[in-house]
mmCIF file with all atom_site columns, C-alpha atoms in Angstrom:
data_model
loop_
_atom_site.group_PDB
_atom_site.id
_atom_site.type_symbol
_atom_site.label_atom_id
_atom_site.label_alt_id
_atom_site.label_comp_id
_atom_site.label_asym_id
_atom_site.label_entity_id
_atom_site.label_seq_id
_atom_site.pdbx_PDB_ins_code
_atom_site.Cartn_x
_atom_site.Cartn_y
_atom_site.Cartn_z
_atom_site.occupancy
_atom_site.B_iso_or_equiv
_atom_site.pdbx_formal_charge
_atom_site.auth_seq_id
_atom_site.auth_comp_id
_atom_site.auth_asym_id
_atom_site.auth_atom_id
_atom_site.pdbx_PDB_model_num
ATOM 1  C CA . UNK A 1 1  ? -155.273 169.572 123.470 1.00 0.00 ? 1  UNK A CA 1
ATOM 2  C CA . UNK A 1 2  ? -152.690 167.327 122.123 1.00 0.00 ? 2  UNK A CA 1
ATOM 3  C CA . UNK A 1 3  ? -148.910 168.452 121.468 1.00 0.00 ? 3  UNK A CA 1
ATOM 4  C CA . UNK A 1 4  ? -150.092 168.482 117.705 1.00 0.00 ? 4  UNK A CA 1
ATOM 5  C CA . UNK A 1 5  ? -152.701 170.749 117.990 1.00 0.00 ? 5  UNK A CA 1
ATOM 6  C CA . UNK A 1 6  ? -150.829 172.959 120.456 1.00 0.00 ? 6  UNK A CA 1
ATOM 7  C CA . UNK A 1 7  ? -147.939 173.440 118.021 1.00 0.00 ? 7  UNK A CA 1
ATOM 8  C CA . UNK A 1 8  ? -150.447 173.565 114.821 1.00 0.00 ? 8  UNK A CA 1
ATOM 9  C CA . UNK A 1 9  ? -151.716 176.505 117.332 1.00 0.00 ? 9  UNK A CA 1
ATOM 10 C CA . UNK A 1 10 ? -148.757 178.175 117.796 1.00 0.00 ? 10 UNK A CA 1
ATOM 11 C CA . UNK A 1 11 ? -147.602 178.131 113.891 1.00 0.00 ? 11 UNK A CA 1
ATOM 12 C CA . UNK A 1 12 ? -150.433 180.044 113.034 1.00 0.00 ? 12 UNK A CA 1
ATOM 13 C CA . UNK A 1 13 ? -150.486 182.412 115.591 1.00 0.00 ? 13 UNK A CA 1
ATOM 14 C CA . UNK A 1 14 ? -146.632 182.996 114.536 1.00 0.00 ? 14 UNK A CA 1
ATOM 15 C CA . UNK A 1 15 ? -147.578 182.894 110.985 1.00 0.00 ? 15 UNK A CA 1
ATOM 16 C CA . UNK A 1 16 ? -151.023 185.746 111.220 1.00 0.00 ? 16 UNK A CA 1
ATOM 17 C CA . UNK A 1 17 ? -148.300 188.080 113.225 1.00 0.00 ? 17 UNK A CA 1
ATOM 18 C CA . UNK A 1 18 ? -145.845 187.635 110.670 1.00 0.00 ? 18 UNK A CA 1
ATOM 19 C CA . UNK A 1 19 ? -148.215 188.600 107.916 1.00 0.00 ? 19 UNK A CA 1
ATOM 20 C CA . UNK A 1 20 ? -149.535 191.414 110.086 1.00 0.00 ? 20 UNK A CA 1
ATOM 21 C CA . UNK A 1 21 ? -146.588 192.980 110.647 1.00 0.00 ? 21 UNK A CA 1
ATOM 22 C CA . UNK A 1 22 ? -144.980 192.859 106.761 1.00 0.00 ? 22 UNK A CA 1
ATOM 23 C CA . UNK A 1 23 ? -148.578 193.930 105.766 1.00 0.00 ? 23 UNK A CA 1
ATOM 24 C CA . UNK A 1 24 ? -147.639 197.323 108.021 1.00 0.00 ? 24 UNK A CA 1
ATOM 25 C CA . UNK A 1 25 ? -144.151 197.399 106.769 1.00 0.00 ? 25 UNK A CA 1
ATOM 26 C CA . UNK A 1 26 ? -145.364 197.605 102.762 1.00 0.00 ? 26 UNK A CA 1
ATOM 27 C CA . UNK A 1 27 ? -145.797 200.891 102.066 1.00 0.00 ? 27 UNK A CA 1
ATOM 28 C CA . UNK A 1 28 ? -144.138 201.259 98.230  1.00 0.00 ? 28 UNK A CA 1
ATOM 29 C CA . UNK A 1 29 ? -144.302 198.736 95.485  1.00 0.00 ? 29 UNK A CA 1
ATOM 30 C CA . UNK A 1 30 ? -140.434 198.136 95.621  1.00 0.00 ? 30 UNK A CA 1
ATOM 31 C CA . UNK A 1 31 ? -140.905 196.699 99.340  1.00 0.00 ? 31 UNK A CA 1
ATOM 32 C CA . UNK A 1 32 ? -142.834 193.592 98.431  1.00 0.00 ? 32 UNK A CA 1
ATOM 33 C CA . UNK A 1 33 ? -139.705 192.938 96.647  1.00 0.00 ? 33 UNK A CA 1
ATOM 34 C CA . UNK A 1 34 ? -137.274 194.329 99.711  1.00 0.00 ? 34 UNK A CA 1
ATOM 35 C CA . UNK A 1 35 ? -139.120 192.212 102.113 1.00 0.00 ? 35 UNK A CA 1
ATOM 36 C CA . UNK A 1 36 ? -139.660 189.202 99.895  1.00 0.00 ? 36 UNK A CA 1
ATOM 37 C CA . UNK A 1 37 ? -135.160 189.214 99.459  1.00 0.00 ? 37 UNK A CA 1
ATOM 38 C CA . UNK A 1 38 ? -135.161 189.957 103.230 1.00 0.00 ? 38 UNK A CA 1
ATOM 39 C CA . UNK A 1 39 ? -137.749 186.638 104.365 1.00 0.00 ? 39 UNK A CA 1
ATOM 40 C CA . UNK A 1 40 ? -135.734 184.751 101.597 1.00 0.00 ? 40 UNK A CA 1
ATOM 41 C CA . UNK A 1 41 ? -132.139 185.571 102.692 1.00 0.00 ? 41 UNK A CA 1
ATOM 42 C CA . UNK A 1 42 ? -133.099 185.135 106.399 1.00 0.00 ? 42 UNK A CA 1
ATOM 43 C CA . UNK A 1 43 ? -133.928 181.529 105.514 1.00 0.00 ? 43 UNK A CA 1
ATOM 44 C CA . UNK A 1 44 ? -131.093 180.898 103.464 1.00 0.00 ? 44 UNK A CA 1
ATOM 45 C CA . UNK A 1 45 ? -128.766 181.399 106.669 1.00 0.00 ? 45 UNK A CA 1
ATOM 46 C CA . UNK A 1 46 ? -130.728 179.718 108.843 1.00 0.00 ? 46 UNK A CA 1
ATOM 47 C CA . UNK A 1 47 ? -131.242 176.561 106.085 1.00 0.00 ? 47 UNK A CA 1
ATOM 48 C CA . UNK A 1 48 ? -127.248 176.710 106.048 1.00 0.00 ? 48 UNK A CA 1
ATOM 49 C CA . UNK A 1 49 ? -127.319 176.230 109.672 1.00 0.00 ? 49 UNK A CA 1
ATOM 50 C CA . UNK A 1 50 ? -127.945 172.369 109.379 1.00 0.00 ? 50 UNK A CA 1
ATOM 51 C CA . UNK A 1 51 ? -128.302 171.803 105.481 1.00 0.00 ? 51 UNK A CA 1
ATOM 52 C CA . UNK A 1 52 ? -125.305 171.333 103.061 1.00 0.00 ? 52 UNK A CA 1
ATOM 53 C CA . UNK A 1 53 ? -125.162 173.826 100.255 1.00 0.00 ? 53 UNK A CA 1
ATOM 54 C CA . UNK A 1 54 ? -125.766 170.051 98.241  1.00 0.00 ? 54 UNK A CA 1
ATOM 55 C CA . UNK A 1 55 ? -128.498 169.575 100.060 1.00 0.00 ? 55 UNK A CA 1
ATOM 56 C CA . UNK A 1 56 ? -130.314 173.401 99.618  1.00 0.00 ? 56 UNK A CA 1
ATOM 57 C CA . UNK A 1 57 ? -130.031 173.262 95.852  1.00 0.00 ? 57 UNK A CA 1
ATOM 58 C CA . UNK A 1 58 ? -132.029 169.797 96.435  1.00 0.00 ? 58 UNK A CA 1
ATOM 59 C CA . UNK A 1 59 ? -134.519 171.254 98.232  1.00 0.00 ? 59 UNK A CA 1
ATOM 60 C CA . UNK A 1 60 ? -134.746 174.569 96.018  1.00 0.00 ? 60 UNK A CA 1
ATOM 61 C CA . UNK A 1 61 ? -134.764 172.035 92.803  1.00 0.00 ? 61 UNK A CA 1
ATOM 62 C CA . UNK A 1 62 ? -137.759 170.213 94.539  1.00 0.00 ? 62 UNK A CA 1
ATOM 63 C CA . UNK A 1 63 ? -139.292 173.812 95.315  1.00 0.00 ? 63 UNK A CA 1
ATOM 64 C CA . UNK A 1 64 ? -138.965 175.283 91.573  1.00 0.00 ? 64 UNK A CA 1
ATOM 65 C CA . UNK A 1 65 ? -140.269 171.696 90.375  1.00 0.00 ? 65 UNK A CA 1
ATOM 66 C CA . UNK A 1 66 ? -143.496 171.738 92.655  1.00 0.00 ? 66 UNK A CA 1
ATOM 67 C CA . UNK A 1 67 ? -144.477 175.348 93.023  1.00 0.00 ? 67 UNK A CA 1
ATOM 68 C CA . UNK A 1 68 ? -147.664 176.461 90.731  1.00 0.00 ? 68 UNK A CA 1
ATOM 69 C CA . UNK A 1 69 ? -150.465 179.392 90.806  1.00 0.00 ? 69 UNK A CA 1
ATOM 70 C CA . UNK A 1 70 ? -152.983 176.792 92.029  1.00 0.00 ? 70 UNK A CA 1
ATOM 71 C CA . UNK A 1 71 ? -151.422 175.288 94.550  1.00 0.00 ? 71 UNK A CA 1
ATOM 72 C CA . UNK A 1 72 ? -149.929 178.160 95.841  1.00 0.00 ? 72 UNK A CA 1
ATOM 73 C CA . UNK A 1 73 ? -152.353 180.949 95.498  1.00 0.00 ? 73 UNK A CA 1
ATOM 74 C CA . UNK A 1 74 ? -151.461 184.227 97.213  1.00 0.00 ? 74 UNK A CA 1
ATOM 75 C CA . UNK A 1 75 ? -155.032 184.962 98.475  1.00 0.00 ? 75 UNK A CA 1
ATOM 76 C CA . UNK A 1 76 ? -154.971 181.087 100.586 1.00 0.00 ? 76 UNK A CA 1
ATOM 77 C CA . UNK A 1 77 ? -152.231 182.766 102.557 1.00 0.00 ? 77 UNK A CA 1
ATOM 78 C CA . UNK A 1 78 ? -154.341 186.126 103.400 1.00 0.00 ? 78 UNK A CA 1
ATOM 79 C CA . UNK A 1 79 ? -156.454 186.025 106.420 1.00 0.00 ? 79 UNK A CA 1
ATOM 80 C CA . UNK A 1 80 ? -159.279 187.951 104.722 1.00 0.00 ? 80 UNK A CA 1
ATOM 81 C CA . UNK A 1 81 ? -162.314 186.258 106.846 1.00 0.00 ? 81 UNK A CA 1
ATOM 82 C CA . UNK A 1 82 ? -160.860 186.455 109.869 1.00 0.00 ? 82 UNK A CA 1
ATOM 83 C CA . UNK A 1 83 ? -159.779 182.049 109.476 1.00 0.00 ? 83 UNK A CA 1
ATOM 84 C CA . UNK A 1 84 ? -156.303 181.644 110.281 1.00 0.00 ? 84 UNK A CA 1
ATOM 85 C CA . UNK A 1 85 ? -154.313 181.823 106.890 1.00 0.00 ? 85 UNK A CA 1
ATOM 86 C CA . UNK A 1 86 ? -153.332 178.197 105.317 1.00 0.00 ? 86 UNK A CA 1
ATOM 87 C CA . UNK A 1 87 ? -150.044 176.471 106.597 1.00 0.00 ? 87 UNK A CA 1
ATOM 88 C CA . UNK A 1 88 ? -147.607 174.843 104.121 1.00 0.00 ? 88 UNK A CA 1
#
């Protein structure tokens, strides 16, 4: 396997635990919300660990300009077939 495919590997693995586990977390409507903040803040810190505050508004502009319902469907992110869930 190339380093590529090793570390496309390894993303998803990370990424169908991390779904897995917040799936066993949600147990009242409220937490979708509570763990949504929590994943968001988490990033936030660790963007501020080598982005200037100038350069997260950028790339939260560029986010709110490029996000939609098709592109970003909820159920492409949901390992429902047992297919690893799609990587942005």
């Amino acid at each position: 396997m190339t380093k590529k495919t090793d570390e496309d590997r390894r993303l998803r693995e990370i990424q169908r635990h991390l779904v897995n586990h917040i799936e066993k977390e949600i147990k009242e409507d409220d937490d979708y919300m509570y763990m949504a903040t929590m994943l968001l803040k988490h990033s936030m810190v660790l963007y501020k660990t080598f982005l200037t505050d100038d350069e997260i508004r950028r790339m939260l502009r560029h986010v709110g300009k490029t996000i939609s319902n098709d592109t970003h469907d909820i159920t492409k992110y949901m390992d429902n077939d047992n297919t690893p869930p799609t990587m942005h």
